[in-house]
Each structure stands twice: as structure tokens, then as C-alpha cells.
Tab-separated table of C-alpha atoms and ligand atoms in Angstrom:
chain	number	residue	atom	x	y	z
A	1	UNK	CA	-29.243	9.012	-8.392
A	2	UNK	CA	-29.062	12.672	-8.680
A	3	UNK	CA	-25.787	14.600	-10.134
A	4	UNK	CA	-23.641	15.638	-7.118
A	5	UNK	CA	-21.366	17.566	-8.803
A	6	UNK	CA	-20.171	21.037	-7.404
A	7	UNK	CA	-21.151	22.638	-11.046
A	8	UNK	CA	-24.876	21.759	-10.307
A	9	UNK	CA	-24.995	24.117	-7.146
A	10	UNK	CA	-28.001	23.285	-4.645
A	11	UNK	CA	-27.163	26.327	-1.899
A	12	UNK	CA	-26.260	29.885	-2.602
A	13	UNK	CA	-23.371	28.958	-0.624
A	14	UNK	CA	-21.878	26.762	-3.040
A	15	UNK	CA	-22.880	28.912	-6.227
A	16	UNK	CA	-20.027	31.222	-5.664
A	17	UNK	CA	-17.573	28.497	-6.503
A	18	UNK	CA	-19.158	27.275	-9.226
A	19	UNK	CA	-19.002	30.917	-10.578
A	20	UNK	CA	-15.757	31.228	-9.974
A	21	UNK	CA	-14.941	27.767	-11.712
A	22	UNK	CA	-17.004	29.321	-14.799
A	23	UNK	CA	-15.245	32.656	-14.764
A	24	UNK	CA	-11.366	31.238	-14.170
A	25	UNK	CA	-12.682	28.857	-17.052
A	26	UNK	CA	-13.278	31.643	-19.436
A	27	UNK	CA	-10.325	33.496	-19.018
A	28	UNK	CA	-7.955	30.708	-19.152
A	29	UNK	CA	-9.822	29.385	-22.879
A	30	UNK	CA	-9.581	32.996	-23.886
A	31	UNK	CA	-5.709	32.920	-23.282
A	32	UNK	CA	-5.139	29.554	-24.719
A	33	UNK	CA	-7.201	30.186	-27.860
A	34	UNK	CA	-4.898	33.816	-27.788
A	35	UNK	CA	-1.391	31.726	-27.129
A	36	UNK	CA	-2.537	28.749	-29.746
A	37	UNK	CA	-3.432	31.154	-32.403
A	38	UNK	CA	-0.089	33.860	-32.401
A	39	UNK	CA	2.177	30.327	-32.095
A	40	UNK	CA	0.329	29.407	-35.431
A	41	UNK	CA	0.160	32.519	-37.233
A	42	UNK	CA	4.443	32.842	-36.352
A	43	UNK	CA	4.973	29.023	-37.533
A	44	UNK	CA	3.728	30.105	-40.799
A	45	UNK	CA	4.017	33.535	-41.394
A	46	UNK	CA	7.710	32.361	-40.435
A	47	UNK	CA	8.960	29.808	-41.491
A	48	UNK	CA	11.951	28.858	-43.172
A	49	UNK	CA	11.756	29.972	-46.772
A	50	UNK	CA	14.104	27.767	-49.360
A	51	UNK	CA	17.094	30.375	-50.234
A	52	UNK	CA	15.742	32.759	-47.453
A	53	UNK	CA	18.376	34.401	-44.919
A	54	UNK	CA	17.784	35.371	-41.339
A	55	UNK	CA	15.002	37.256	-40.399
A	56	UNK	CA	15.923	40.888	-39.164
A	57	UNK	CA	17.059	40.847	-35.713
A	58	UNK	CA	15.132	43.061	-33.265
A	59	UNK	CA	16.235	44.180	-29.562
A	60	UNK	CA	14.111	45.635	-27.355
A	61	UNK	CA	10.059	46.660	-27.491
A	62	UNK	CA	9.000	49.050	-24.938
A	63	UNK	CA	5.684	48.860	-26.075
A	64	UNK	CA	5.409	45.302	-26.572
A	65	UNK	CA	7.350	44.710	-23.468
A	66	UNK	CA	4.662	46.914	-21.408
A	67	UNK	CA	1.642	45.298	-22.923
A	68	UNK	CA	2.195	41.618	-21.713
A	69	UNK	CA	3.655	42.672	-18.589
A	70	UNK	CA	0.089	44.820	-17.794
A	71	UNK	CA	-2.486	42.445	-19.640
A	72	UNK	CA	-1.234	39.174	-17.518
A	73	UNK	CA	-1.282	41.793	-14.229
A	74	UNK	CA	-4.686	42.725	-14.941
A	75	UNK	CA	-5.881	39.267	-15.812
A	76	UNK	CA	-4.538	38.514	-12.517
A	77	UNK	CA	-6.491	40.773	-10.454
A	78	UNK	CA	-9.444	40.030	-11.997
A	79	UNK	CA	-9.172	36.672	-10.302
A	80	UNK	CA	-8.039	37.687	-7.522
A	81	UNK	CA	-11.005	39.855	-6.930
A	82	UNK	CA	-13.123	37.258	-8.211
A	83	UNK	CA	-11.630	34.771	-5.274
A	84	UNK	CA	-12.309	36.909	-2.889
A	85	UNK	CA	-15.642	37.614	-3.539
A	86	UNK	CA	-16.412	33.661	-3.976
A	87	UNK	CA	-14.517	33.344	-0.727
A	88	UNK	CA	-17.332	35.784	1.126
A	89	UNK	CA	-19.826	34.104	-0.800
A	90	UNK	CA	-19.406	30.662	0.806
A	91	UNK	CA	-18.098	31.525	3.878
A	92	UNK	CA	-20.226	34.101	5.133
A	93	UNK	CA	-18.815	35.939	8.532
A	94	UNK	CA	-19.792	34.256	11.460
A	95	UNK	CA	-21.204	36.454	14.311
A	96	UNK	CA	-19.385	36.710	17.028
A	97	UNK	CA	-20.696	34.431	19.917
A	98	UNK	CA	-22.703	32.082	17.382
A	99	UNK	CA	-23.500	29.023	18.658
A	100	UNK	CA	-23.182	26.116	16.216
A	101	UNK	CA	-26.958	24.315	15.444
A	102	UNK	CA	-24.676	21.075	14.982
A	103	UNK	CA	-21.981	18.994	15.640
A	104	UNK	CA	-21.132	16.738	13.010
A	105	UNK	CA	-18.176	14.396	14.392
A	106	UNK	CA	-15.702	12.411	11.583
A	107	UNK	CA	-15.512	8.835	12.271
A	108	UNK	CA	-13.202	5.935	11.032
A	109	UNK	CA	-15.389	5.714	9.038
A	110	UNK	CA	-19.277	7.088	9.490
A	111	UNK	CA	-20.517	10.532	10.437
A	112	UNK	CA	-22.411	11.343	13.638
A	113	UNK	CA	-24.715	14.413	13.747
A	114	UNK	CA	-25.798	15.900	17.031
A	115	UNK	CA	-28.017	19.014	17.130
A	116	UNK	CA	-27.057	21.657	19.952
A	117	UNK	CA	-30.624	22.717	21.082
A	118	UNK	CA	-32.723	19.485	20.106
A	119	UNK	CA	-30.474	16.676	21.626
A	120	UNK	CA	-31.136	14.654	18.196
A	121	UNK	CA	-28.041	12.405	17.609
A	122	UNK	CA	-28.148	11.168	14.126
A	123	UNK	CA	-25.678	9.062	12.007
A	124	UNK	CA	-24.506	9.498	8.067
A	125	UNK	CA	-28.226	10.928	6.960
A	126	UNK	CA	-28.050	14.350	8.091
A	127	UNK	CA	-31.459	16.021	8.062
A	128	UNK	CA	-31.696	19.998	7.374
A	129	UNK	CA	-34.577	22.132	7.126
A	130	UNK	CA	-33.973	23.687	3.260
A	131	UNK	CA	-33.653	27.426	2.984
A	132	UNK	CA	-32.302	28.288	6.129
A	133	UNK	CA	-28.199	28.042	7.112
A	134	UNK	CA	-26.721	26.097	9.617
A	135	UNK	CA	-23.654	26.533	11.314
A	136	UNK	CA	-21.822	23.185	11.718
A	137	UNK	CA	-18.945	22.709	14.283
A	138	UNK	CA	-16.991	20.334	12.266
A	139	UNK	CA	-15.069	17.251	14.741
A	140	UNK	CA	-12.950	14.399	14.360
A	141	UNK	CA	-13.335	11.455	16.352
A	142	UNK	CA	-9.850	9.699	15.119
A	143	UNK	CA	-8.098	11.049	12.467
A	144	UNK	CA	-8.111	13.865	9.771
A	145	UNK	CA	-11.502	13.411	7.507
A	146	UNK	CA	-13.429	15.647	5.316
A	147	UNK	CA	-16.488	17.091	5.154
A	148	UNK	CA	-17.483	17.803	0.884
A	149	UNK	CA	-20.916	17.751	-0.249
A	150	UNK	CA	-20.564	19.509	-3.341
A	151	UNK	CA	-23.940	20.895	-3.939
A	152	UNK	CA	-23.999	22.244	-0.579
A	153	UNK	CA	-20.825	24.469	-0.267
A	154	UNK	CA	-17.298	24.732	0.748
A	155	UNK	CA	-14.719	21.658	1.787
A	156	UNK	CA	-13.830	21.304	5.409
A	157	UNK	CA	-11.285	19.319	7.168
A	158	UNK	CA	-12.275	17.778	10.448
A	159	UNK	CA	-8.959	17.481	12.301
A	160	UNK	CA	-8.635	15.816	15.970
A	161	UNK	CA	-8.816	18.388	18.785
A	162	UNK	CA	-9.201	21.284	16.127
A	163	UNK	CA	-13.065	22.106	16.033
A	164	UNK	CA	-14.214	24.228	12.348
A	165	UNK	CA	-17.064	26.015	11.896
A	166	UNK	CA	-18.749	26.404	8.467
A	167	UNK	CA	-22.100	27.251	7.081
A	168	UNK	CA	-24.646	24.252	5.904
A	169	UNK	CA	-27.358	25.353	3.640
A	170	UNK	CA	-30.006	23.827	0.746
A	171	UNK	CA	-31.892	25.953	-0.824
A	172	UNK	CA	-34.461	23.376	-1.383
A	173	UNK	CA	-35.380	20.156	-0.588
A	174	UNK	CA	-33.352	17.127	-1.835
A	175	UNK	CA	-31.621	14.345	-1.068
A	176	UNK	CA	-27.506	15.518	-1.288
A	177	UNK	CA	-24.404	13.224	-1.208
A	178	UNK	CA	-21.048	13.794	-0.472
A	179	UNK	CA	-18.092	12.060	0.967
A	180	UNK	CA	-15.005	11.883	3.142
A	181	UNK	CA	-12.773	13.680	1.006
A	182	UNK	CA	-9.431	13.163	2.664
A	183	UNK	CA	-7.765	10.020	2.968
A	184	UNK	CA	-8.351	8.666	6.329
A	185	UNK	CA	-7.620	4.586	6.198
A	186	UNK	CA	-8.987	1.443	5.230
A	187	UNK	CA	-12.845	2.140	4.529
A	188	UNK	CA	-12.201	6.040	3.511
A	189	UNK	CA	-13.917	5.441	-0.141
A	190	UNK	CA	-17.324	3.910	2.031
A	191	UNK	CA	-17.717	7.155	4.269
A	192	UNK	CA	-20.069	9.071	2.716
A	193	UNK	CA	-22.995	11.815	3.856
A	194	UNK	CA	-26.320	12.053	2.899
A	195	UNK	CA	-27.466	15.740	3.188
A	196	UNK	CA	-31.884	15.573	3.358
A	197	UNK	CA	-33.100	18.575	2.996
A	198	UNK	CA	-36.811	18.897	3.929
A	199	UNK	CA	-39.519	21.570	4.630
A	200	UNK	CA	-39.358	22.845	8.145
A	201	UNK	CA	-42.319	21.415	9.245
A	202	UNK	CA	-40.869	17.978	7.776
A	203	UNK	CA	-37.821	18.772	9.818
A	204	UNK	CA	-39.364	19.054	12.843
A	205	UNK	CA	-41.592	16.013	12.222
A	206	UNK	CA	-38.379	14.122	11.850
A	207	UNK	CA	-36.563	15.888	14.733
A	208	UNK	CA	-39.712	14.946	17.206
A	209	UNK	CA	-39.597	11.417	15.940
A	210	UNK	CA	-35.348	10.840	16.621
A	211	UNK	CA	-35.994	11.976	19.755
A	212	UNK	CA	-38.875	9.334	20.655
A	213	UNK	CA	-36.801	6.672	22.281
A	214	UNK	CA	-36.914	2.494	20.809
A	215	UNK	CA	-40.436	1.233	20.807
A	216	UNK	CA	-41.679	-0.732	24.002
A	217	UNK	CA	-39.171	-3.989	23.417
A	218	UNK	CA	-41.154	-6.824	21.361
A	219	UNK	CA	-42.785	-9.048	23.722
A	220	UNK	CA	-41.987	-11.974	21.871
A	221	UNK	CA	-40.848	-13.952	18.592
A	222	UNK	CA	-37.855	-13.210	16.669
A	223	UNK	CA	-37.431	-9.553	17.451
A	224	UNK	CA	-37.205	-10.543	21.489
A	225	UNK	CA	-35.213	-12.848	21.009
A	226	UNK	CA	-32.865	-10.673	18.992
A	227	UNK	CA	-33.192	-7.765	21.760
A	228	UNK	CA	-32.265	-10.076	24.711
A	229	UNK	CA	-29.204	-10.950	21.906
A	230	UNK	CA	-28.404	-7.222	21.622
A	231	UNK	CA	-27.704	-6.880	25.172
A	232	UNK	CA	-26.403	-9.857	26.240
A	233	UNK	CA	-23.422	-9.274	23.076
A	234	UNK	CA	-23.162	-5.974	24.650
A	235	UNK	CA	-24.222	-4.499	21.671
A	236	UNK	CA	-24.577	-1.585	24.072
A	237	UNK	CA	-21.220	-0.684	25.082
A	238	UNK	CA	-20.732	1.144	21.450
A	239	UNK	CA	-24.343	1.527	19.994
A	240	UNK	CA	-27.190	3.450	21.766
A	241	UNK	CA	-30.880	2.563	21.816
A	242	UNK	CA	-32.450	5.593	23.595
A	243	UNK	CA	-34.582	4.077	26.022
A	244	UNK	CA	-32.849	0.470	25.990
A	245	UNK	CA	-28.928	1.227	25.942
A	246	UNK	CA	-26.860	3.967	26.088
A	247	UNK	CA	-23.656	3.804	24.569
A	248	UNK	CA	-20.381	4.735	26.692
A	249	UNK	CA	-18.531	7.949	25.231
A	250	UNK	CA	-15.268	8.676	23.465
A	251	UNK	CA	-14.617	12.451	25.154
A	252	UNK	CA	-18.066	13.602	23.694
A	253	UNK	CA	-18.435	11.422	20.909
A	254	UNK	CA	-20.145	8.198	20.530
A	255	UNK	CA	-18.395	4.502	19.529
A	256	UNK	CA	-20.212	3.307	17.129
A	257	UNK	CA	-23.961	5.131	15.192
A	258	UNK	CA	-26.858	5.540	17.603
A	259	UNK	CA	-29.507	2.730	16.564
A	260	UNK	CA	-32.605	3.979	17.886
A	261	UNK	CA	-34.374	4.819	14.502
A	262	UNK	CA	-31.776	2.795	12.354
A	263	UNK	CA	-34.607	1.099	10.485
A	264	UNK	CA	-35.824	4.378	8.927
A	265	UNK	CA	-32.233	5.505	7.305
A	266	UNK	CA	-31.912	4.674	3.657
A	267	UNK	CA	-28.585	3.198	3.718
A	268	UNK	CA	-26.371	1.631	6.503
A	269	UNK	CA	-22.434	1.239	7.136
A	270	UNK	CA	-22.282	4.707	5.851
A	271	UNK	CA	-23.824	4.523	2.766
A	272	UNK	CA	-22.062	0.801	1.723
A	273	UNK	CA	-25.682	-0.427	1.628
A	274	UNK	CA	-29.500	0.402	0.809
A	275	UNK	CA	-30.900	-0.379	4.472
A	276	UNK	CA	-33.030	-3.537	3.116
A	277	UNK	CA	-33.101	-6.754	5.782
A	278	UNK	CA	-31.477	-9.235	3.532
A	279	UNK	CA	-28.048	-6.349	3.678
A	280	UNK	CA	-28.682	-5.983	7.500
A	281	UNK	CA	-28.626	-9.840	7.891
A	282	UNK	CA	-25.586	-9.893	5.521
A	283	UNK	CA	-23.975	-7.086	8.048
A	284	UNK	CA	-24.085	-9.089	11.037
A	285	UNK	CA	-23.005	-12.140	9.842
A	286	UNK	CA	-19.944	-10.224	8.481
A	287	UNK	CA	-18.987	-6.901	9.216
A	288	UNK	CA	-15.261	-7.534	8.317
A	289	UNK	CA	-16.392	-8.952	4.446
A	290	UNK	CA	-18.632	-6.036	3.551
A	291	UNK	CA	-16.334	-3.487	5.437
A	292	UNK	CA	-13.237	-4.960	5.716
A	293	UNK	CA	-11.236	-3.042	8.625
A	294	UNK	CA	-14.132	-1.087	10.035
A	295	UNK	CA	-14.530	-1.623	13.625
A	296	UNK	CA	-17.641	-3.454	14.162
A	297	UNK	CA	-16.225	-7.398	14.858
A	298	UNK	CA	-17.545	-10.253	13.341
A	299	UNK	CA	-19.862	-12.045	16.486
A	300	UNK	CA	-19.364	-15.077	14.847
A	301	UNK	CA	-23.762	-14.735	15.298
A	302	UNK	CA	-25.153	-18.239	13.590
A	303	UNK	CA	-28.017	-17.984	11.047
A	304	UNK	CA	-30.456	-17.921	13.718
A	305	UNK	CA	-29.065	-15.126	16.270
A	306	UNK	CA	-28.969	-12.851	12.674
A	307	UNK	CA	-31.731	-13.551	12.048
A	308	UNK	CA	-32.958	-12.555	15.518
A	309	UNK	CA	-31.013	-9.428	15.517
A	310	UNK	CA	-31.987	-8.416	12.275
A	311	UNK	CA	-35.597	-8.706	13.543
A	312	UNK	CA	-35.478	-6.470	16.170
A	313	UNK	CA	-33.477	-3.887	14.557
A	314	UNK	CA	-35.651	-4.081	11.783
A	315	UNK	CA	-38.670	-2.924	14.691
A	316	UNK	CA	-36.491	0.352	15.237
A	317	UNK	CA	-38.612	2.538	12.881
B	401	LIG	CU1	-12.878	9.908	6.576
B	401	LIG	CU2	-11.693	9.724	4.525
């Protein structure tokens, strides 16, 4: 597991802050270490003496006075300065017109990705070619979520009718997590992002492949059997299959993740799980234990149908 903190930067659009975290740093250990030593140096140099009287009295110090009303002035516009500049840094002006590259749509409680000129709908693994910027229109499907991967940049609220747009960039490739960073009900600790970064030729590789719909449906064994289950549990009124079901729409968002290459993510249920067939299997039988409160029911499936299901979702490379 790679570090995912924000002081590890990944993207020069996330360096900016962790600049500015350095800098502010500095100055504010400079003027404790400043503070701790004069609040030393007067408890001794002044302390009470045995037989001692009061210290002379002393009223008024232009000098003085002038000195730590400028130095804390100046400190402050230092950082000020230094905001703004980290602000420009990660939040480069968008051109005027700019269509986003993708729409990335907050879910109670996964992430769906769909890219404006390719058609690829993706869920919770979000693929990006590394070095170049994207510009993300930021949704919500529900209620107020969170967009943070650390490495990668700036914060951003997805808020219900409210569409934000923000730049998405790694500089190279990598595998980069993040999470719903605002509190957004029951399963708001399991909804997090996986940010792969790849070379563009990789990228397009994988954005050819997501748009390849299911493979032919098995012909038999387990896996038919579990695709005649799919559809006759209606499986398809919230999950698509390109080619085999197609999922009805919330305004212009989906119900549940698109499953047509669900086999090849690394993790499932937004990233409660490595994507293995023993947690699939474990999934079905029990959305509700492993999720509690998401909104996938429990089919009540018996050992048999999940293991059916599991089959055919398992062909869904
Ligand atoms: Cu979505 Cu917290």
C-alpha cells in the first residue's frame, strides 16, 4: 500500500499545497521557538528576588509598540501571498467554454466515472492517462460527498444539483487512493477512489476494452445459469451489462456501478473488498453484512444461485 498522504505530492497540482503546508510550517515553528524563548528568558531574568521590590514601572514604547505591530503584519502577508499563489497553483484557470473530459458522479456510497468524448462509464477505479490534466465536472447523485485524493490535488465537494469543475492530474503512473471526505451516511468511511494512472497508450488500451460490451453470454454451466439468474432477479433494473442490460437512469446518473468489466477492477463495493471470488460470493449472499445500509438488498440467493452468479460475473473480464 503506497503512502497517500497530501505531503507526498503525485501531481504538480497538489505540490502547491504541500508547499504551502511546509512554508506556514516554518513560520509558525519560527514564532513559537521566538514566543517560548522571550517567556523563558523573562521567567528568569525576572523573577521574584528574596528582599527584592517592584520592578520599575514602564508606560508606553513607541518603538517596541511599532515593531510587533509591523513584524506580525508582515508575517501575515507573506502568507497571504503564499495562499494565493498555492491557490493558482492547484486550481489553474479554466478556459472559458472548456468542456469537462469527465463526469465523476458521488454516490451513497460508490463513485461513477463517465468520460465526455469516449462514452466509457466506469465505477470507483478511475483510469487517467499520467501527465496530462483533466477537467472533472464533479456530481452528486444523493447527497453532499467529497472528492480528496491527496496526491492528486485540491478537495472538492460534490453537492446535488450544483455541478464543480476541477483539474485531475498524475504526473506519473500509479495507483492513487482517496476517499469521500465529507460525511454522507451510513457507509461514508467505505467510499473510496482509486485514481490509476497509466501511459497513454495504456489508457487507451483500457478505454477500447470498457467500451467492448459483456462477452457472448456462456453457453452453459455455472456462468449460464448465473446469467439467466441475473436477469430474471432483475439485476438489470440498477446494474448495466453493455450488450446484455442496460440499467434505467437517475436524471443522468446510473443506480447502481456498471458491471460490464467488473471482473477486471481490483476491489469491489467501493474499495470494501479485493475483487477475489470467494468476497464476490460473500457479496451476494449478503450485501447488508459486509455493507450494512448500502442499497444493494440481500436476494436471499441460496449457495447455489451465488454460486451461479458469482460465475458469470466472474466471466466479465
Ligand atoms: Cu460520500 Cu462521504
Amino acid at each position: 500500500m503506497q503512502s497517500n498522504s497530501p505531503l507526498s505530492p503525485a501531481s504538480t497540482l497538489a505540490q502547491p499545497i504541500a508547499h504551502l503546508m511546509f512554508e506556514v510550517g516554518i513560520v509558525m515553528m519560527a514564532i513559537l521557538l521566538l514566543v517560548t524563548v522571550l517567556v523563558c528568558y523573562a521567567a528568569i531574568r525576572y523573577r521574584r528576588r528574596a528582599g527584592a521590590g517592584d520592578p520599575p514601572q514602564n508606560f508606553g514604547a513607541r518603538k517596541l509598540e511599532i515593531a510587533w505591530t509591523v513584524a506580525p503584519l508582515l508575517v501575515l502577508i507573506y502568507i497571504f501571498t503564499a495562499t494565493l499563489q498555492a491557490m493558482r497553483g492547484t486550481d489553474p484557470a479554466i478556459p472559458r467554454g472548456r468542456q469537462p473530459d469527465l463526469v465523476i458522479v458521488g454516490h451513497q456510497w460508490w463513485w461513477e466515472a463517465r468520460y465526455t468524448d469516449s462514452h466509457v462509464v466506469a465505477a470507483n477505479e478511475i483510469h487517467v492517462p499520467a501527465g496530462k490534466a483533466l477537467l472533472v465536472q464533479l456530481e452528486s447523485a444523493d447527497v453532499i460527498h467529497d472528492w480528496w485524493v491527496p496526491q492528486l490535488g485540491r478537495k472538492m465537494d460534490a453537492i446535488p444539483g450544483h455541478p464543480n469543475l476541477f483539474w485531475l492530474k498524475a504526473d506519473s503512473p500509479g495507483f492513487y487512493t482517496g476517499t469521500c471526505a465529507e460525511y454522507c451516511g451510513a457507509e461514508h468511511a467505505w467510499m473510496r477512489i482509486g485514481v490509476v494512472a497509466e501511459s497513454e497508450p495504456a489508457f487507451e488500451q483500457w478505454s477500447q476494452h470498457q467500451l467492448e460490451a459483456a462477452a457472448q453470454l456462456p453457453a452453459s454451466g455455472d456462468a449460464a445459469k448465473g446469467a439467466a439468474l441475473f436477469r430474471q432477479m432483475t439485476c438489470g433494473n440498477c446494474h448495466t451489462i453493455a450488450g446484455i442490460s442496460a440499467a434505467s437512469l437517475v436524471g443522468q446518473s446510473l443506480v447502481g456501478p456498471d458491471l460490464t468489466h467488473i471482473a477486471s477492477r481490483r476491489t469491489l463495493a467501493a474499495g470494501r473488498f479485493q475483487n477475489t471470488p470467494e468476497n464476490l460470493a460473500n457479496w451476494l449472499a449478503d450485501p447488508q453484512a459486509i455493507k450494512p445500509g448500502c442499497h444493494m438488498p440481500n436476494f436471499q440467493f441460496t449457495d447455489a444461485q451465488v454460486h451461479q452468479l458469482t460465475a458469470y460475473l466472474e466471466t466479465l473480464q
